[in-house]
CSV table of C-alpha atoms in Angstrom, one decimal:
chain,number,residue,atom,x,y,z
A,1,MET,CA,-15.7,-0.2,42.6
A,2,GLN,CA,-18.0,-0.2,46.0
A,3,GLU,CA,-15.0,3.2,46.9
A,4,SER,CA,-15.4,4.5,44.0
A,5,PHE,CA,-19.1,4.0,43.2
A,6,ILE,CA,-19.7,5.7,46.9
A,7,GLN,CA,-17.2,8.5,46.1
A,8,GLN,CA,-19.4,9.5,43.3
A,9,VAL,CA,-22.2,9.7,44.7
A,10,THR,CA,-21.4,11.2,47.7
A,11,ARG,CA,-19.7,13.9,45.5
A,12,GLU,CA,-23.1,14.6,43.1
A,13,THR,CA,-24.5,14.7,46.2
A,14,MET,CA,-23.2,17.1,48.0
A,15,GLN,CA,-22.4,19.0,45.1
A,16,ARG,CA,-26.3,19.7,44.9
A,17,ILE,CA,-26.5,20.0,48.2
A,18,ARG,CA,-24.4,22.8,48.4
A,19,SER,CA,-26.2,24.4,45.5
A,20,GLU,CA,-29.3,23.8,46.7
A,21,ALA,CA,-28.7,25.3,50.3
A,22,GLY,CA,-25.1,27.2,50.1
A,23,GLY,CA,-23.4,25.0,52.3
A,24,LYS,CA,-23.5,21.3,54.6
A,25,ARG,CA,-27.2,20.5,55.4
A,26,GLU,CA,-27.6,17.6,58.4
A,27,ILE,CA,-29.1,14.1,57.9
A,28,LEU,CA,-30.6,12.8,60.9
A,29,LEU,CA,-30.0,9.2,62.2
A,30,ILE,CA,-32.4,7.3,64.2
A,31,PHE,CA,-31.3,4.2,66.4
A,32,THR,CA,-33.2,2.3,68.1
A,33,GLY,CA,-31.6,-1.1,68.6
A,34,GLY,CA,-31.3,-3.8,66.5
A,35,ASP,CA,-29.2,-6.6,65.9
A,36,ARG,CA,-28.9,-7.9,62.2
A,37,ALA,CA,-26.4,-6.2,59.9
A,38,VAL,CA,-25.0,-3.3,62.5
A,39,ASP,CA,-21.9,-2.5,61.4
A,40,GLU,CA,-23.3,-2.5,57.4
A,41,SER,CA,-25.0,-0.2,58.2
A,42,LEU,CA,-22.8,2.0,59.6
A,43,ALA,CA,-19.9,1.2,57.6
A,44,GLN,CA,-22.8,2.7,54.4
A,45,VAL,CA,-22.8,5.5,56.6
A,46,LYS,CA,-18.7,6.1,57.7
A,47,SER,CA,-18.7,5.9,53.5
A,48,LEU,CA,-21.5,9.0,53.1
A,49,ALA,CA,-19.3,10.9,56.5
A,50,ASN,CA,-16.7,10.5,54.8
A,51,GLY,CA,-17.9,11.8,51.0
A,52,GLY,CA,-18.6,15.0,52.8
A,53,LEU,CA,-22.6,14.8,54.4
A,54,LYS,CA,-23.2,15.4,57.7
A,55,PHE,CA,-24.8,12.9,60.0
A,56,VAL,CA,-26.3,13.6,63.3
A,57,ALA,CA,-28.5,10.9,65.3
A,58,TYR,CA,-30.6,9.9,68.0
A,59,LEU,CA,-30.2,6.6,69.9
A,60,SER,CA,-32.9,5.5,72.2
A,61,PRO,CA,-31.7,3.9,75.6
A,62,ALA,CA,-32.0,0.6,73.1
A,63,ALA,CA,-29.7,1.6,70.9
A,64,GLU,CA,-27.3,2.7,73.2
A,65,ARG,CA,-27.2,0.3,75.6
A,66,ILE,CA,-27.7,-2.1,72.1
A,67,ILE,CA,-25.1,-0.4,69.4
A,68,GLY,CA,-24.4,1.9,72.0
A,69,ARG,CA,-22.7,5.7,71.1
A,70,ASP,CA,-19.3,5.0,70.1
A,71,LYS,CA,-20.5,3.1,67.9
A,72,VAL,CA,-22.7,5.5,66.0
A,73,LEU,CA,-20.0,8.5,66.4
A,74,ASN,CA,-17.4,6.5,65.2
A,75,ALA,CA,-19.5,5.7,61.2
A,76,GLY,CA,-19.1,9.8,60.9
A,77,VAL,CA,-21.4,10.8,63.3
A,78,SER,CA,-21.0,14.6,64.2
A,79,SER,CA,-23.3,14.7,67.4
A,80,ILE,CA,-26.1,12.6,69.4
A,81,LEU,CA,-29.7,14.4,69.4
A,82,ALA,CA,-31.1,14.4,72.7
A,83,ASP,CA,-35.3,13.6,73.2
A,84,SER,CA,-36.0,17.0,73.7
A,85,GLU,CA,-34.1,18.1,70.1
A,86,VAL,CA,-36.0,14.9,68.6
A,87,TRP,CA,-39.6,15.9,70.4
A,88,ASP,CA,-39.2,19.2,68.8
A,89,LYS,CA,-40.1,18.8,64.5
A,90,GLY,CA,-37.8,22.1,64.4
A,91,ILE,CA,-35.2,19.4,64.1
A,92,LEU,CA,-37.0,18.5,60.3
A,93,ASP,CA,-36.3,22.4,59.1
A,94,ARG,CA,-32.5,21.7,59.5
A,95,VAL,CA,-32.2,18.6,58.0
A,96,GLU,CA,-31.6,16.8,54.6
A,97,GLY,CA,-33.5,13.9,55.4
A,98,VAL,CA,-34.3,10.9,57.9
A,99,VAL,CA,-31.9,7.4,57.7
A,100,ILE,CA,-33.4,4.6,60.1
A,101,PRO,CA,-29.9,2.3,59.2
A,102,VAL,CA,-31.3,-0.6,61.6
A,103,LEU,CA,-35.2,-0.8,61.0
A,104,THR,CA,-36.5,-3.2,63.8
A,105,MET,CA,-39.6,-4.9,64.8
A,106,ASN,CA,-41.0,-2.9,67.1
A,107,THR,CA,-40.5,0.6,65.1
A,108,LEU,CA,-41.1,-1.6,62.3
A,109,SER,CA,-44.8,-1.7,64.1
A,110,LYS,CA,-45.4,1.4,65.9
A,111,THR,CA,-44.4,3.4,62.5
A,112,ALA,CA,-47.1,1.0,60.4
A,113,ASN,CA,-49.7,1.4,62.4
A,114,MET,CA,-48.7,5.6,63.4
A,115,ILE,CA,-48.2,4.9,67.3
A,116,ALA,CA,-46.0,8.1,68.0
A,117,ASP,CA,-45.8,7.5,71.4
A,118,ASN,CA,-42.0,7.9,71.5
A,119,PRO,CA,-39.2,10.7,70.4
A,120,ALA,CA,-38.0,8.0,67.2
A,121,THR,CA,-41.0,6.9,66.2
A,122,ASN,CA,-42.4,10.9,66.9
A,123,ILE,CA,-40.0,12.2,64.6
A,124,ILE,CA,-40.4,9.6,61.6
A,125,LEU,CA,-44.0,10.3,61.6
A,126,LEU,CA,-43.6,13.7,61.4
A,127,ALA,CA,-40.5,13.5,59.1
A,128,ALA,CA,-43.1,11.8,56.7
A,129,ARG,CA,-46.7,14.4,57.7
A,130,PHE,CA,-44.2,16.7,55.6
A,131,GLN,CA,-42.4,15.1,53.7
A,132,LYS,CA,-38.5,14.4,54.3
A,133,ARG,CA,-37.3,11.6,52.3
A,134,ILE,CA,-37.2,8.9,54.6
A,135,ILE,CA,-34.8,5.8,53.9
A,136,ALA,CA,-35.0,2.6,56.2
A,137,ALA,CA,-32.7,-0.5,56.3
A,138,SER,CA,-34.8,-3.7,56.7
A,139,ASP,CA,-32.2,-6.6,57.8
A,140,SER,CA,-32.9,-6.6,61.7
A,141,ILE,CA,-36.4,-6.1,61.2
A,142,ILE,CA,-36.5,-10.0,62.5
A,143,PRO,CA,-33.9,-10.5,65.0
A,144,ALA,CA,-31.1,-12.8,64.6
A,145,GLY,CA,-30.5,-15.9,66.6
A,146,GLY,CA,-34.8,-16.9,65.8
A,147,PRO,CA,-35.5,-19.3,63.3
A,148,GLU,CA,-35.7,-18.0,59.2
A,149,LEU,CA,-39.3,-17.5,58.1
A,150,SER,CA,-41.0,-18.9,55.6
A,151,ALA,CA,-43.0,-16.3,53.1
A,152,THR,CA,-46.1,-17.3,53.3
A,153,SER,CA,-45.5,-17.7,57.1
A,154,SER,CA,-48.5,-15.2,58.7
A,155,VAL,CA,-45.2,-13.6,60.7
A,156,MET,CA,-44.1,-12.9,57.0
A,157,ARG,CA,-47.0,-12.2,55.5
A,158,LYS,CA,-47.7,-9.1,58.5
A,159,ILE,CA,-44.5,-8.1,57.9
A,160,ASN,CA,-44.7,-7.1,54.7
A,161,GLU,CA,-48.3,-5.7,55.5
A,162,MET,CA,-45.9,-2.7,57.5
A,163,ILE,CA,-42.9,-2.8,55.0
A,164,ASN,CA,-45.4,-1.6,52.3
A,165,SER,CA,-47.3,0.3,55.2
A,166,LEU,CA,-43.8,2.3,55.5
A,167,ARG,CA,-43.8,2.2,51.6
A,168,ASN,CA,-47.3,3.8,50.9
A,169,MET,CA,-45.9,6.9,53.6
A,170,GLY,CA,-42.6,7.3,51.0
A,171,ILE,CA,-40.7,5.8,53.5
A,172,ARG,CA,-37.7,3.5,51.6
A,173,VAL,CA,-37.2,-0.2,52.9
A,174,VAL,CA,-34.2,-0.8,51.8
A,175,SER,CA,-30.8,-3.5,52.3
A,176,ALA,CA,-28.3,-2.1,54.8
A,177,LYS,CA,-25.9,-3.6,51.8
A,178,ASN,CA,-28.0,-0.7,49.1
A,179,LEU,CA,-28.5,2.1,52.3
A,180,ALA,CA,-25.3,5.0,50.7
A,181,ARG,CA,-27.0,4.4,46.8
A,182,GLU,CA,-30.1,4.5,48.9
A,183,VAL,CA,-29.0,7.6,50.5
A,184,ALA,CA,-27.9,9.2,46.9
A,185,GLU,CA,-30.6,8.7,44.9
A,186,ALA,CA,-33.5,9.8,48.1
A,187,LEU,CA,-31.7,12.5,47.0
A,188,ASN,CA,-32.5,13.9,43.1
A,189,VAL,CA,-27.9,12.0,42.8
A,190,LYS,CA,-28.4,11.3,38.8
A,191,THR,CA,-25.3,9.3,38.0
A,192,GLY,CA,-25.3,6.7,34.8
A,193,ALA,CA,-23.7,4.1,36.9
A,194,LEU,CA,-27.1,3.7,38.2
A,195,SER,CA,-28.8,1.1,36.6
A,196,PRO,CA,-32.6,1.1,34.5
A,197,LEU,CA,-33.8,-0.6,37.1
A,198,ALA,CA,-32.9,1.4,39.4
A,199,ASN,CA,-32.8,4.8,37.8
A,200,ALA,CA,-36.9,4.2,37.7
A,201,GLY,CA,-36.3,4.4,41.7
A,202,TYR,CA,-35.5,0.7,43.2
A,203,SER,CA,-33.0,-0.8,44.3
A,204,SER,CA,-31.1,-3.8,42.6
A,205,ILE,CA,-27.1,-4.1,42.9
A,206,CYS,CA,-25.8,-4.7,46.2
A,207,ASP,CA,-21.5,-4.7,47.0
A,208,VAL,CA,-21.1,-8.4,47.5
A,209,SER,CA,-18.6,-9.2,46.0
A,210,ILE,CA,-18.9,-12.6,43.5
A,211,GLU,CA,-17.5,-15.1,45.6
A,212,ASP,CA,-19.2,-13.5,48.9
A,213,CYS,CA,-22.8,-13.5,47.0
A,214,ILE,CA,-25.5,-15.3,49.3
A,215,GLU,CA,-28.0,-15.2,45.9
A,216,CYS,CA,-29.9,-12.8,48.2
A,217,GLY,CA,-31.4,-11.8,45.2
A,218,LEU,CA,-30.9,-7.8,44.8
A,219,CYS,CA,-28.2,-8.0,42.5
A,220,VAL,CA,-28.9,-10.5,39.4
A,221,GLU,CA,-30.7,-8.0,37.7
A,222,ASN,CA,-27.0,-6.1,37.2
A,223,ARG,CA,-25.0,-9.0,36.7
A,224,PRO,CA,-25.5,-10.4,33.4
A,225,GLU,CA,-23.3,-12.9,33.6
A,226,ASP,CA,-25.1,-14.4,36.5
A,227,VAL,CA,-28.0,-14.9,34.3
A,228,ARG,CA,-26.1,-16.1,31.1
A,229,GLU,CA,-24.4,-18.6,34.2
A,230,ILE,CA,-28.0,-20.2,35.0
A,231,ILE,CA,-29.1,-20.8,31.7
A,232,ALA,CA,-25.6,-22.3,30.3
A,233,ALA,CA,-25.4,-24.6,33.8
A,234,GLY,CA,-29.2,-25.9,33.4
A,235,ALA,CA,-31.5,-27.2,36.1
A,236,THR,CA,-29.1,-30.2,36.9
A,237,ARG,CA,-27.0,-28.5,38.3
A,238,VAL,CA,-28.7,-25.7,40.2
A,239,SER,CA,-29.0,-28.2,42.9
A,240,SER,CA,-25.8,-29.6,44.9
A,241,LYS,CA,-27.7,-33.6,43.8
A,242,PRO,CA,-30.1,-34.4,41.4
A,243,LEU,CA,-33.8,-34.1,42.7
A,244,SER,CA,-36.5,-37.0,43.1
A,245,LYS,CA,-38.7,-36.5,45.8
A,246,PRO,CA,-41.3,-39.9,46.8
A,247,VAL,CA,-44.0,-39.8,44.7
A,248,GLY,CA,-46.2,-39.3,48.1
A,249,ASP,CA,-44.6,-36.3,49.3
A,250,LEU,CA,-45.4,-34.3,46.0
A,251,ALA,CA,-49.1,-33.5,46.7
A,252,ARG,CA,-48.1,-30.5,48.8
A,253,TYR,CA,-46.1,-29.1,46.2
A,254,ILE,CA,-49.6,-28.8,43.6
A,255,ASP,CA,-51.8,-26.2,43.4
A,256,HIS,CA,-54.2,-29.2,41.0
A,257,THR,CA,-55.6,-26.9,38.2
A,258,LEU,CA,-58.7,-26.3,35.9
A,259,LEU,CA,-58.9,-23.7,33.7
A,260,LYS,CA,-60.4,-24.2,30.7
A,261,ALA,CA,-63.3,-21.9,29.5
A,262,GLU,CA,-65.6,-25.2,29.2
A,263,ALA,CA,-65.3,-26.3,32.9
A,264,THR,CA,-68.9,-27.8,34.0
A,265,GLN,CA,-69.4,-27.6,37.3
A,266,GLU,CA,-69.2,-31.6,38.3
A,267,GLN,CA,-65.8,-31.4,36.2
A,268,ILE,CA,-64.7,-29.0,39.0
A,269,GLY,CA,-66.2,-31.3,41.5
A,270,GLU,CA,-63.9,-34.0,40.5
A,271,LEU,CA,-62.0,-31.8,40.8
A,272,CYS,CA,-62.3,-30.8,44.1
A,273,GLU,CA,-62.5,-34.6,44.9
A,274,ASP,CA,-59.4,-35.8,43.2
A,275,ALA,CA,-57.3,-33.0,45.8
A,276,LYS,CA,-58.9,-34.2,48.9
A,277,ARG,CA,-58.3,-37.5,48.1
A,278,TYR,CA,-54.2,-37.2,47.1
A,279,LYS,CA,-54.3,-33.8,49.4
A,280,PHE,CA,-53.4,-31.6,47.2
A,281,ALA,CA,-51.9,-28.3,48.6
A,282,THR,CA,-54.9,-26.1,46.7
A,283,VAL,CA,-57.2,-26.4,43.6
A,284,CYS,CA,-56.3,-24.0,41.0
A,285,VAL,CA,-60.1,-22.9,38.8
A,286,ASN,CA,-61.1,-19.5,37.2
A,287,PRO,CA,-62.8,-16.4,39.4
A,288,ALA,CA,-67.2,-18.2,38.4
A,289,ASN,CA,-65.9,-21.6,39.9
A,290,VAL,CA,-64.3,-20.2,42.9
A,291,LYS,CA,-67.6,-20.0,45.8
A,292,LEU,CA,-68.5,-24.0,44.3
A,293,ALA,CA,-65.2,-25.2,44.7
A,294,SER,CA,-64.8,-23.2,48.2
A,295,GLN,CA,-68.3,-24.4,49.6
A,296,LEU,CA,-67.2,-28.5,48.5
A,297,LEU,CA,-63.7,-28.2,50.0
A,298,SER,CA,-64.9,-26.8,53.3
A,299,GLY,CA,-63.1,-27.8,56.4
A,300,SER,CA,-60.6,-30.7,53.6
A,301,GLY,CA,-57.8,-28.5,54.6
A,302,VAL,CA,-57.6,-27.8,50.9
A,303,GLY,CA,-57.1,-24.4,49.3
A,304,VAL,CA,-59.4,-22.8,46.6
A,305,THR,CA,-57.0,-20.8,44.3
A,306,THR,CA,-57.8,-18.7,41.8
A,307,VAL,CA,-56.2,-16.4,39.2
A,308,ILE,CA,-56.6,-12.8,38.1
A,309,GLY,CA,-56.3,-10.5,34.7
A,310,PHE,CA,-56.0,-14.1,33.5
A,311,PRO,CA,-54.5,-14.7,31.0
A,312,LEU,CA,-53.5,-11.9,29.1
A,313,GLY,CA,-53.3,-9.6,32.6
A,314,ALA,CA,-54.1,-6.5,30.5
A,315,THR,CA,-57.0,-5.3,32.9
A,316,THR,CA,-56.2,-2.2,34.6
A,317,PRO,CA,-55.0,-2.3,38.6
A,318,THR,CA,-58.2,-0.8,39.9
A,319,VAL,CA,-60.3,-4.1,38.0
A,320,LYS,CA,-58.2,-6.3,38.9
A,321,ALA,CA,-57.9,-5.2,42.7
A,322,LEU,CA,-61.4,-5.2,42.3
A,323,GLU,CA,-61.4,-9.2,40.6
A,324,ALA,CA,-58.9,-9.8,44.0
A,325,ARG,CA,-61.8,-8.9,46.7
A,326,ASP,CA,-64.4,-10.4,44.8
A,327,ALA,CA,-63.2,-13.9,45.0
A,328,ILE,CA,-61.6,-13.5,48.2
A,329,ALA,CA,-64.8,-12.8,49.4
A,330,ASN,CA,-66.2,-16.1,47.3
A,331,GLY,CA,-64.2,-18.1,49.5
A,332,ALA,CA,-60.6,-17.6,47.4
A,333,ASP,CA,-57.7,-18.4,49.7
A,334,GLU,CA,-54.8,-17.5,47.1
A,335,ILE,CA,-54.8,-15.5,44.1
A,336,ASP,CA,-52.7,-15.8,41.1
A,337,MET,CA,-53.3,-12.2,39.1
A,338,VAL,CA,-51.1,-12.3,36.5
A,339,ILE,CA,-49.1,-8.7,35.1
A,340,ASN,CA,-49.5,-6.2,32.7
A,341,VAL,CA,-47.1,-8.0,30.6
A,342,GLY,CA,-46.9,-5.0,28.1
A,343,ALA,CA,-45.5,-2.9,30.5
A,344,LEU,CA,-42.5,-4.7,31.8
A,345,LYS,CA,-42.1,-5.3,28.0
A,346,SER,CA,-42.3,-1.6,28.1
A,347,GLY,CA,-39.7,-0.9,30.4
A,348,ASN,CA,-42.8,1.2,32.7
A,349,LEU,CA,-41.6,-0.5,35.4
A,350,ARG,CA,-44.1,2.1,37.8
A,351,LEU,CA,-46.9,0.6,35.9
A,352,VAL,CA,-45.9,-3.0,37.0
A,353,GLU,CA,-45.0,-2.1,40.9
A,354,ASP,CA,-48.4,-0.6,41.1
A,355,ASP,CA,-50.2,-3.1,38.8
A,356,ILE,CA,-49.3,-5.5,41.4
A,357,ARG,CA,-49.3,-3.2,44.2
A,358,ALA,CA,-53.5,-2.6,43.9
A,359,VAL,CA,-53.5,-6.8,44.4
A,360,ARG,CA,-51.2,-6.9,47.5
A,361,GLU,CA,-53.6,-4.2,49.0
A,362,ALA,CA,-56.7,-6.0,48.1
A,363,THR,CA,-54.8,-9.6,48.8
A,364,ARG,CA,-54.2,-8.4,53.0
A,365,GLY,CA,-54.4,-11.3,54.4
A,366,LYS,CA,-54.0,-13.9,51.6
A,367,VAL,CA,-51.3,-15.5,49.4
A,368,LEU,CA,-50.4,-13.8,46.0
A,369,LYS,CA,-48.6,-14.9,43.1
A,370,VAL,CA,-47.9,-12.3,40.1
A,371,ILE,CA,-48.0,-14.5,37.3
A,372,LEU,CA,-45.2,-12.9,34.3
A,373,GLU,CA,-45.6,-15.3,31.3
A,374,THR,CA,-42.1,-16.4,31.4
A,375,GLY,CA,-42.7,-17.4,27.9
A,376,ALA,CA,-42.7,-14.0,26.2
A,377,LEU,CA,-40.1,-12.3,28.2
A,378,SER,CA,-36.5,-12.3,28.2
A,379,LYS,CA,-34.4,-13.3,30.7
A,380,GLU,CA,-33.7,-10.0,31.6
A,381,GLN,CA,-37.2,-9.1,32.0
A,382,ILE,CA,-37.7,-12.5,34.0
A,383,VAL,CA,-35.8,-11.1,36.7
A,384,THR,CA,-36.9,-7.4,36.7
A,385,GLY,CA,-40.4,-8.7,36.5
A,386,SER,CA,-39.1,-10.9,39.2
A,387,GLN,CA,-37.7,-7.1,41.4
A,388,LEU,CA,-41.0,-5.8,40.6
A,389,SER,CA,-43.3,-8.5,42.1
A,390,LYS,CA,-41.0,-9.0,45.1
A,391,ILE,CA,-40.4,-5.1,45.9
A,392,ALA,CA,-44.1,-4.9,45.7
A,393,GLY,CA,-45.0,-7.7,48.6
A,394,ALA,CA,-45.8,-10.9,46.7
A,395,ASP,CA,-45.8,-14.1,47.9
A,396,PHE,CA,-44.6,-16.2,45.2
A,397,VAL,CA,-42.9,-15.0,41.4
A,398,LYS,CA,-45.1,-17.6,39.3
A,399,THR,CA,-44.4,-18.6,35.8
A,400,SER,CA,-47.0,-18.9,33.7
A,401,THR,CA,-49.9,-19.1,32.9
A,402,GLY,CA,-50.6,-21.9,30.2
A,403,PHE,CA,-51.9,-20.0,28.2
A,404,GLY,CA,-49.5,-18.4,26.4
A,405,PRO,CA,-46.5,-18.6,24.4
A,406,GLY,CA,-44.3,-21.6,26.1
A,407,GLY,CA,-44.8,-22.3,29.8
A,408,ALA,CA,-42.0,-23.2,32.7
A,409,THR,CA,-38.9,-23.9,32.0
A,410,ALA,CA,-36.2,-25.5,35.1
A,411,GLU,CA,-33.9,-22.7,33.5
A,412,ASP,CA,-36.5,-19.9,34.5
A,413,VAL,CA,-37.3,-21.1,37.6
A,414,ALA,CA,-34.0,-21.4,38.7
A,415,LEU,CA,-33.4,-17.3,37.3
A,416,MET,CA,-36.5,-16.4,39.2
A,417,ARG,CA,-35.2,-18.7,42.8
A,418,LYS,CA,-31.8,-16.8,42.4
A,419,THR,CA,-33.3,-12.8,41.4
A,420,VAL,CA,-36.2,-13.3,44.6
A,421,GLY,CA,-33.7,-15.2,46.8
A,422,PRO,CA,-34.8,-18.2,49.9
A,423,GLN,CA,-37.7,-16.7,51.1
A,424,MET,CA,-40.3,-15.6,48.8
A,425,GLY,CA,-42.1,-18.6,46.6
A,426,VAL,CA,-41.7,-19.3,43.2
A,427,LYS,CA,-44.3,-21.4,41.6
A,428,ALA,CA,-43.9,-23.7,38.1
A,429,SER,CA,-46.7,-23.9,35.9
A,430,GLY,CA,-47.4,-24.4,32.1
A,431,GLY,CA,-46.6,-27.7,30.9
A,432,ILE,CA,-46.2,-29.7,33.4
A,433,ARG,CA,-47.1,-33.3,33.3
A,434,THR,CA,-45.3,-35.8,34.3
A,435,THR,CA,-43.6,-36.7,37.3
A,436,GLN,CA,-40.4,-35.9,36.3
A,437,ASP,CA,-40.8,-32.6,35.6
A,438,VAL,CA,-42.3,-31.7,39.2
A,439,ASN,CA,-38.9,-33.3,40.1
A,440,ASP,CA,-37.1,-30.9,37.7
A,441,MET,CA,-38.8,-28.0,39.1
A,442,ILE,CA,-38.7,-27.9,42.7
A,443,GLY,CA,-34.9,-29.0,41.7
A,444,ALA,CA,-34.7,-25.4,40.4
A,445,GLY,CA,-36.6,-24.1,43.2
A,446,ALA,CA,-40.0,-24.4,42.6
A,447,THR,CA,-42.3,-24.1,46.2
A,448,ARG,CA,-45.5,-24.7,44.4
A,449,ILE,CA,-46.5,-26.7,41.3
A,450,GLY,CA,-49.6,-25.2,38.9
A,451,ALA,CA,-50.4,-29.0,36.6
A,452,SER,CA,-53.7,-30.0,35.4
A,453,ALA,CA,-52.1,-33.6,34.9
A,454,SER,CA,-51.9,-34.1,38.9
A,455,VAL,CA,-53.6,-37.1,39.5
A,456,ALA,CA,-51.6,-38.9,36.7
A,457,ILE,CA,-48.2,-36.8,38.8
A,458,VAL,CA,-48.8,-38.1,42.1
A,459,SER,CA,-49.4,-41.8,41.2
A,460,GLY,CA,-45.9,-41.9,39.5
A,461,GLY,CA,-46.8,-41.2,35.7
A,462,GLY,CA,-47.7,-38.5,33.9
A,463,ASP,CA,-50.0,-37.4,30.8
A,464,THR,CA,-48.6,-36.2,27.6
A,465,GLY,CA,-51.4,-34.4,26.6
A,466,ASP,CA,-52.0,-30.4,26.6
A,467,GLY,CA,-53.1,-29.7,29.7
A,468,TYR,CA,-52.7,-26.0,31.6
């Protein structure tokens, strides 16, 4: 399947290039080093070269040392450019686009911060300026051999900020497994083999077999059998063994929540006292109560979460961004935004992404969680919404507002976890009232819980009421 797909897209690519330019035009490859997914990226390049695309490459001194000229030439590259050729912007007149098969942390940082102090970043920034198509594979940003980074770590947030800066320049940042596909799409290839999400400009299909799947989240949307498998399996088969965390360990997962319209200042005070006593992760309050909660929790180690576009998600991206900035100015540490649910259900994926990006841009340095309102969505829409949240740079994807048609289910949490992979947060909220509910959600893949019955939960019981 992989070979036939690549042959198809490369054939269509070459037909378009030849019809527009009367012959082959080159694609410039930029290598600056990197030690992850190098072979995967070069295999993708070679498959396109075998289909007729012509590549030239520039290797920095670090890339020559780490990757080597021979390895690059063996991938079907016709020639290696000298430094002088890359410093000359005239190179852009002869190339169709620029591909960075192995994006390194150094190149990411310099490009995001517009530092053109070497041939590689100079030509990348010139290409962006002249609106050339640029595609970069991100697998090597975090070097091999070090510890994995959590989605909410300060380093990962900074990396996501820089990746979003590249995307704002028009640079596609993709997985090495999807590099051939993205090069084809960047060259305006139109093919029925692409999924609806991919045709909207998103990468969602990897070329790994089901047996080799590492659950990175890139391919679930195009594999409905996986959706059915998770639903059929149920929460008890999501993890390798039933989960039962000690009650005392649950508090750090919980956003202690009070979002009802009639919440008084006295009740907000009690909420904050409970949060300090039990050491919950944060309190979650409406924007009007953020300043009070921030004052009451100052120095306690408990954060303040608030909600944006809540509960309908039907305000514009501009309004949501304004809400988020105001909340942060008042002391919010984490933002839970509601997506434009109607846009997602209508298939207007660009609007959904723009909605999330607007809030992401307004919340730099803060944790952003994206509420999908899963009770209003099909399983396929849950997958698509989760993917869009990841693409737009959110830190968490979240199930529900608690005010919509249905709350969190372990099956939906498992589906979201499979979609976004292991490094992004998943928050379960809506109808979580018992210790067992929390354990089920964590077992399914949740890393944060939203609940109003938090005290009862961490006391080993639960609440049978109708709270959040």
